[in-house]
Short mmCIF file of C-alpha atoms in Angstrom, two decimals:
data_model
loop_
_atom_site.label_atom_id
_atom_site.label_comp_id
_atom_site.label_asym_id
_atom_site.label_seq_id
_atom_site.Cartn_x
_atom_site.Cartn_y
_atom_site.Cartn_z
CA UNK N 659 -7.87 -10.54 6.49
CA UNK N 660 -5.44 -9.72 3.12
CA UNK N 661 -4.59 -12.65 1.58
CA UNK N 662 -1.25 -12.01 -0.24
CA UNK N 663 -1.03 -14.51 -4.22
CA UNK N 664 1.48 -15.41 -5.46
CA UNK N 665 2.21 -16.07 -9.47
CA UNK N 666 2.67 -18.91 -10.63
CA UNK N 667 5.73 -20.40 -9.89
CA UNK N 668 6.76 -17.91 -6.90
CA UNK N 669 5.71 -20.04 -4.28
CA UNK N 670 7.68 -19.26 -0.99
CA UNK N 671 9.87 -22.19 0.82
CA UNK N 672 11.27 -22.48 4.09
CA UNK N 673 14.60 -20.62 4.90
CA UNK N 674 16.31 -24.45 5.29
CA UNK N 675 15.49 -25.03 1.77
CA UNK N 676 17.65 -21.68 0.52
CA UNK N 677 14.95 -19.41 -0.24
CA UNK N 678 13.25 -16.56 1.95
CA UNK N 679 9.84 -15.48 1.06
CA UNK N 680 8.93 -13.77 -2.34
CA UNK N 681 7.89 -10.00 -2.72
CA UNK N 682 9.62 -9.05 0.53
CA UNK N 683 9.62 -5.21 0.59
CA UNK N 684 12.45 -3.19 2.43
CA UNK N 685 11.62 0.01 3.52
CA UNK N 686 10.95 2.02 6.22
CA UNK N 687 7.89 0.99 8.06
CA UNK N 688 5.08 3.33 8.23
CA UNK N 689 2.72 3.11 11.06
CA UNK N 690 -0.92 3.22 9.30
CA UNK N 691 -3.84 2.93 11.92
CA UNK N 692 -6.80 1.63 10.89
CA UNK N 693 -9.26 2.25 13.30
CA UNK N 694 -12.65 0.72 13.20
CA UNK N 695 -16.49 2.18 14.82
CA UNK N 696 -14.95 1.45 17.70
CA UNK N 697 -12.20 3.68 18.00
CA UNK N 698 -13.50 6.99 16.55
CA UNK N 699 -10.70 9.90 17.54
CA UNK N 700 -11.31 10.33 21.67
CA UNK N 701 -12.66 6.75 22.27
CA UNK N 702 -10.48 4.09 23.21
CA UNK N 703 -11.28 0.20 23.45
CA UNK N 704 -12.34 -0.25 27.10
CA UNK N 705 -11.04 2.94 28.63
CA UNK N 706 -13.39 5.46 27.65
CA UNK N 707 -11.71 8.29 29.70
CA UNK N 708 -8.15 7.78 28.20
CA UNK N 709 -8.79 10.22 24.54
CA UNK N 710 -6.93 8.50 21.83
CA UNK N 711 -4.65 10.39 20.01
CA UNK N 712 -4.79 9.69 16.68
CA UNK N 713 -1.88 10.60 14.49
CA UNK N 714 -2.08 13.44 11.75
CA UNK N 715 -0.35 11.49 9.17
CA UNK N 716 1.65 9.11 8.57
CA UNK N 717 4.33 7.81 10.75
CA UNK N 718 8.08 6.42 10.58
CA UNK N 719 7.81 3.87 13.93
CA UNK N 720 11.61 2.61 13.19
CA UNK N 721 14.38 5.49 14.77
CA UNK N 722 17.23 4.29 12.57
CA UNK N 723 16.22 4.47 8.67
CA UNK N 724 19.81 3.14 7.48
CA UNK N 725 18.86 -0.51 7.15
CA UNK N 726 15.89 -2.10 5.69
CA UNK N 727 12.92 -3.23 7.50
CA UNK N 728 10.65 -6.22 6.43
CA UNK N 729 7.52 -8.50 7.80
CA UNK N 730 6.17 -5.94 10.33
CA UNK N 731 3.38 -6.26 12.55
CA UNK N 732 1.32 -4.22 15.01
CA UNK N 733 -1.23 -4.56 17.65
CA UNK N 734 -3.10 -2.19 20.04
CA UNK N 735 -3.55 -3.18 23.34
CA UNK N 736 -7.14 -3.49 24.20
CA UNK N 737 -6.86 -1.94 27.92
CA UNK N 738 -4.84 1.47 26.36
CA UNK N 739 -5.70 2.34 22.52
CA UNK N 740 -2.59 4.98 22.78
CA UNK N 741 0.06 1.91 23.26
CA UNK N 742 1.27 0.63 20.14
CA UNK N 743 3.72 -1.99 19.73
CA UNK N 744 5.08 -2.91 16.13
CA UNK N 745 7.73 -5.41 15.09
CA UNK N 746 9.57 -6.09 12.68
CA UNK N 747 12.69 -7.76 10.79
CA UNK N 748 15.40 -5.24 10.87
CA UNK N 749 19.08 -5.24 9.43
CA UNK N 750 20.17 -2.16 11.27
CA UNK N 751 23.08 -4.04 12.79
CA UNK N 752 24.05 -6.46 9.61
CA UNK N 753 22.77 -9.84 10.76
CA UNK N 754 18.89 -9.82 10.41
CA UNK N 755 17.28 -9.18 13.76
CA UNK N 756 13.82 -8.68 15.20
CA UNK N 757 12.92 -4.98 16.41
CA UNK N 758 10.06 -4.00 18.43
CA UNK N 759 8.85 -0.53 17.94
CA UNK N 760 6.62 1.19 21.11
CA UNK N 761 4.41 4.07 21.34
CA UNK N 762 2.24 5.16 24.17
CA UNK N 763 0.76 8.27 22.74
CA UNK N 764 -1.67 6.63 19.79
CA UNK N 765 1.47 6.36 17.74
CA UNK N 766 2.48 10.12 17.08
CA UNK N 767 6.02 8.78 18.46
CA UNK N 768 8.06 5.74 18.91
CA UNK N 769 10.92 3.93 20.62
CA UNK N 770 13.33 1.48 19.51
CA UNK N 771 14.24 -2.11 21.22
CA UNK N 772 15.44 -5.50 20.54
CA UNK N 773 14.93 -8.76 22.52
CA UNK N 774 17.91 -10.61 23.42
CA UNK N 775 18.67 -14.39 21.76
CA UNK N 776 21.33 -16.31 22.66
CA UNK N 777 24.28 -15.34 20.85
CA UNK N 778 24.41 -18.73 18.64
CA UNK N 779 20.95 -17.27 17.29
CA UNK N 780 21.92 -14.09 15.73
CA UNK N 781 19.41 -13.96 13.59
CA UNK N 782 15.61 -13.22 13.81
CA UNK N 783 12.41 -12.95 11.38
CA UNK N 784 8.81 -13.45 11.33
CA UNK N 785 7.75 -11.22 14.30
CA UNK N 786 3.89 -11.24 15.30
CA UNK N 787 2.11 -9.19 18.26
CA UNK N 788 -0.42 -9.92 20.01
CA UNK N 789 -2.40 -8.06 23.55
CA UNK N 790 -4.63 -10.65 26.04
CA UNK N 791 -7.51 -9.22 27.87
CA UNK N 792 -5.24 -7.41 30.64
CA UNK N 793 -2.50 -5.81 28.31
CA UNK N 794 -0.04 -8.00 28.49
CA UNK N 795 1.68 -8.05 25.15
CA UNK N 796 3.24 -11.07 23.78
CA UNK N 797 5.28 -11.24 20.74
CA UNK N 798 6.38 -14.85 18.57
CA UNK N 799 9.20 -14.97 16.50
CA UNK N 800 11.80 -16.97 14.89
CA UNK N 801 15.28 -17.69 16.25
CA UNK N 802 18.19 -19.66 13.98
CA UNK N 803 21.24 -19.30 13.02
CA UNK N 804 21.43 -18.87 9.39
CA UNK N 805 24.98 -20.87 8.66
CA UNK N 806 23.09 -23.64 11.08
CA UNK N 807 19.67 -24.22 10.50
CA UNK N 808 19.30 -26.92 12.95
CA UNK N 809 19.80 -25.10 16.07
CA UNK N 810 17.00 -22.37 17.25
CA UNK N 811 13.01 -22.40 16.59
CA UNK N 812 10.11 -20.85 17.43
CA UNK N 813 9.85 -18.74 20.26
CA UNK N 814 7.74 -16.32 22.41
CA UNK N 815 8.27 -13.72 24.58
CA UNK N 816 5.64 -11.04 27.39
CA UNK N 817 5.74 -7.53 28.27
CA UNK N 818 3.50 -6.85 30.96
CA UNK N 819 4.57 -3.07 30.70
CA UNK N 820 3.39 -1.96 27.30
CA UNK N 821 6.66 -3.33 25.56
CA UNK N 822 8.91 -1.50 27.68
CA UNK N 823 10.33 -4.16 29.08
CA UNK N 824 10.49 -8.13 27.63
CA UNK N 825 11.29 -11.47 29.58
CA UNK N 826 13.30 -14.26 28.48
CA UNK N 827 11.81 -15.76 25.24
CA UNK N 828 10.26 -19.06 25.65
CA UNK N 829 10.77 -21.92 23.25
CA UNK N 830 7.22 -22.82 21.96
CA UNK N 831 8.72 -25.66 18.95
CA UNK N 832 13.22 -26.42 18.19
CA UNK N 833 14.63 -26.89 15.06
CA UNK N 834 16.74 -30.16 14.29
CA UNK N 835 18.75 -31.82 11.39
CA UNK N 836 15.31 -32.86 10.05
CA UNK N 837 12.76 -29.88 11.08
CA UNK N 838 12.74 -26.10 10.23
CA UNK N 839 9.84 -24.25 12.06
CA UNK N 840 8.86 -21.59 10.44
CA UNK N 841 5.82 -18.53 9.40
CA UNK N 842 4.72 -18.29 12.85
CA UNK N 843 1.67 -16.57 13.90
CA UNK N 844 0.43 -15.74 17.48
CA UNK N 845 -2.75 -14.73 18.86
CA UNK N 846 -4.47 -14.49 22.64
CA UNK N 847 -8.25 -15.80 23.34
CA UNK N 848 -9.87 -12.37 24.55
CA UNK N 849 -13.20 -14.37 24.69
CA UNK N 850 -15.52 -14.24 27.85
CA UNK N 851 -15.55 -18.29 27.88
CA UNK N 852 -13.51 -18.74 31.42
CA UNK N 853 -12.36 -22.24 29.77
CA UNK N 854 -10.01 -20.57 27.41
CA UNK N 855 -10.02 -17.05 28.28
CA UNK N 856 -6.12 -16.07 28.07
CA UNK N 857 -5.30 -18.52 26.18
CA UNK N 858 -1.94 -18.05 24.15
CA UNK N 859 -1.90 -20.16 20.98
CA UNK N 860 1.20 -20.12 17.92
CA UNK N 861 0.67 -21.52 14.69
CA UNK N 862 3.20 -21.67 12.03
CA UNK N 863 4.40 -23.81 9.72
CA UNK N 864 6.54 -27.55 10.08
CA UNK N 865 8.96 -28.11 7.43
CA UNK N 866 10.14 -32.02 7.89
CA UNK N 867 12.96 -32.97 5.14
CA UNK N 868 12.21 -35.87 3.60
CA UNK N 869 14.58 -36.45 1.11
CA UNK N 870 17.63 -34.68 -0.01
CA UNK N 871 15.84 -32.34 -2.27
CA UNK N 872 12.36 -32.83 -0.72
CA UNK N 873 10.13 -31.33 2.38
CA UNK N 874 6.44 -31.47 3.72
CA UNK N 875 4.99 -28.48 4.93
CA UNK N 876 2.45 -28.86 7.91
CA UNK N 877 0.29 -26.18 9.44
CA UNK N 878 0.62 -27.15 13.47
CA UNK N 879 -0.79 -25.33 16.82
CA UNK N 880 0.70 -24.91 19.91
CA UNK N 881 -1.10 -23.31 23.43
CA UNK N 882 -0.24 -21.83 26.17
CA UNK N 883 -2.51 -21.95 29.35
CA UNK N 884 0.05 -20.24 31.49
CA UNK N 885 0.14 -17.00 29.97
CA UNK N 886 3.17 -17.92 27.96
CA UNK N 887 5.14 -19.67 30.40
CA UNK N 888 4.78 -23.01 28.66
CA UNK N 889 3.10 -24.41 25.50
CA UNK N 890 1.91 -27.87 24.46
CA UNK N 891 3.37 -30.16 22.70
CA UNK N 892 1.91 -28.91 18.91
CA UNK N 893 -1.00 -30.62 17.07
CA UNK N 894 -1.46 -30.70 13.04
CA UNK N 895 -4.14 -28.50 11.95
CA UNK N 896 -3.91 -28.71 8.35
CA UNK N 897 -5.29 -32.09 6.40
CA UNK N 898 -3.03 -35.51 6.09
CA UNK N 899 -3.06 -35.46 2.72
CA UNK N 900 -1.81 -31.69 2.35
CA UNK N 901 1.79 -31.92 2.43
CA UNK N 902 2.74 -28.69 0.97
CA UNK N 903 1.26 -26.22 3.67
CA UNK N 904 2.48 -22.96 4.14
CA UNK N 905 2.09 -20.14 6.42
CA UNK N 906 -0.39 -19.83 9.09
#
């Protein structure tokens, strides 16, 4: 895993507290592949007879290259090597916004979309993707309003079509007068243990204001047994005495 550092004195705070996260980079995303032993070019991940296509170069996933595009992510799902799903925060429309980005041929070509938030969350960030056993995609990502930081949260949403198609996104954690959520990250138990198999678990980060010009940051779970139709109430994951967590 990269581990991004930070320099002394750069050290990222929630969006409630007026900042947004150092060293943010707007470009135009480029779909890199990395594939590992086990997807040499004409193997895929459990479906030997599908050939993966594997890109010749370098590939622009986002259609509209107007706006700047930050925090992406990208999974392949484990049933299909050639779909491709990739997120990320985009400001093609002016208000910041999560895009998904979906390719079914190895990623040699893409599609636009955007989830829909309720319109008193027009703005979106921090988008993760992840694939369970079966395919079915799910991606997290935060919903707020940035003139009203007390309304929105965390949320996830499925595609059980490759990302052609998204449901209604699910509220896995709200924000309040005294609680930002933020730096989400989402992942899906592909294990062969049939006690947690398919599990769906979020982690991100709990800012709780404190004082007027004070917060504690704590590193909290959330799981879904459902397949994303619910998640638990969260549970702190980082130590008591750590009260300047961050990320996840």
């Amino acid at each position: 895993m990269t581990q991004i550092r930070f320099p002394a004195g750069a050290v990222p705070r929630s969006r409630r507290a007026g900042f947004f996260s150092v060293g943010l980079i707007s470009l135009s995303i480029i779909a890199v592949l990395v594939l590992s032993s086990a997807l040499e070019p004409g193997r895929s991940l459990s479906a030997p007879s599908q050939k993966l296509q594997t890109p010749p170069t370098d590939i622009r996933v986002n259609q509209v290259a107007t706006a700047d595009q930050q925090e992406p992510a990208l999974a392949v799902n484990p049933t299909n090597a050639n779909n491709v799903l990739s997120a990320a925060k985009d400001w093609r429309t002016g208000p910041k916004q999560v895009w998904y980005y979906r390719s079914t041929d190895g990623g040699n070509t893409w599609a636009d979309g955007h989830v829909d938030f309720p319109s008193e969350l027009p703005n979106q960030s921090d988008p993760c993707i992840t694939f369970d056993a079966s395919g079915t995609a799910y991606m997290s990502v935060l919903g707020y309003n940035q003139n009203d930081f007390s309304i929105g949260g965390a949320y996830v949403t499925r595609s059980t079509d490759g990302g052609a198609t998204w449901q209604k996104p699910v509220v896995v954690s709200t924000n309040s007068n005294e609680i930002f959520n933020d730096k989400e990250w989402i992942t899906a138990d592909l294990s062969n243990n049939s006690a947690t198999k398919g599990n769906i678990y979020v982690s991100w980060t709990l800012f709780t204001q404190q004082g007027t010009h004070s917060e504690r940051g704590d590193i909290v779970v959330s799981r879904s047994t459902d397949g994303g139709t619910t998640f638990s109430p969260h549970v702190v994951a980082s130590l008591p005495n750590q009260t300047q967590n961050q990320g996840s």
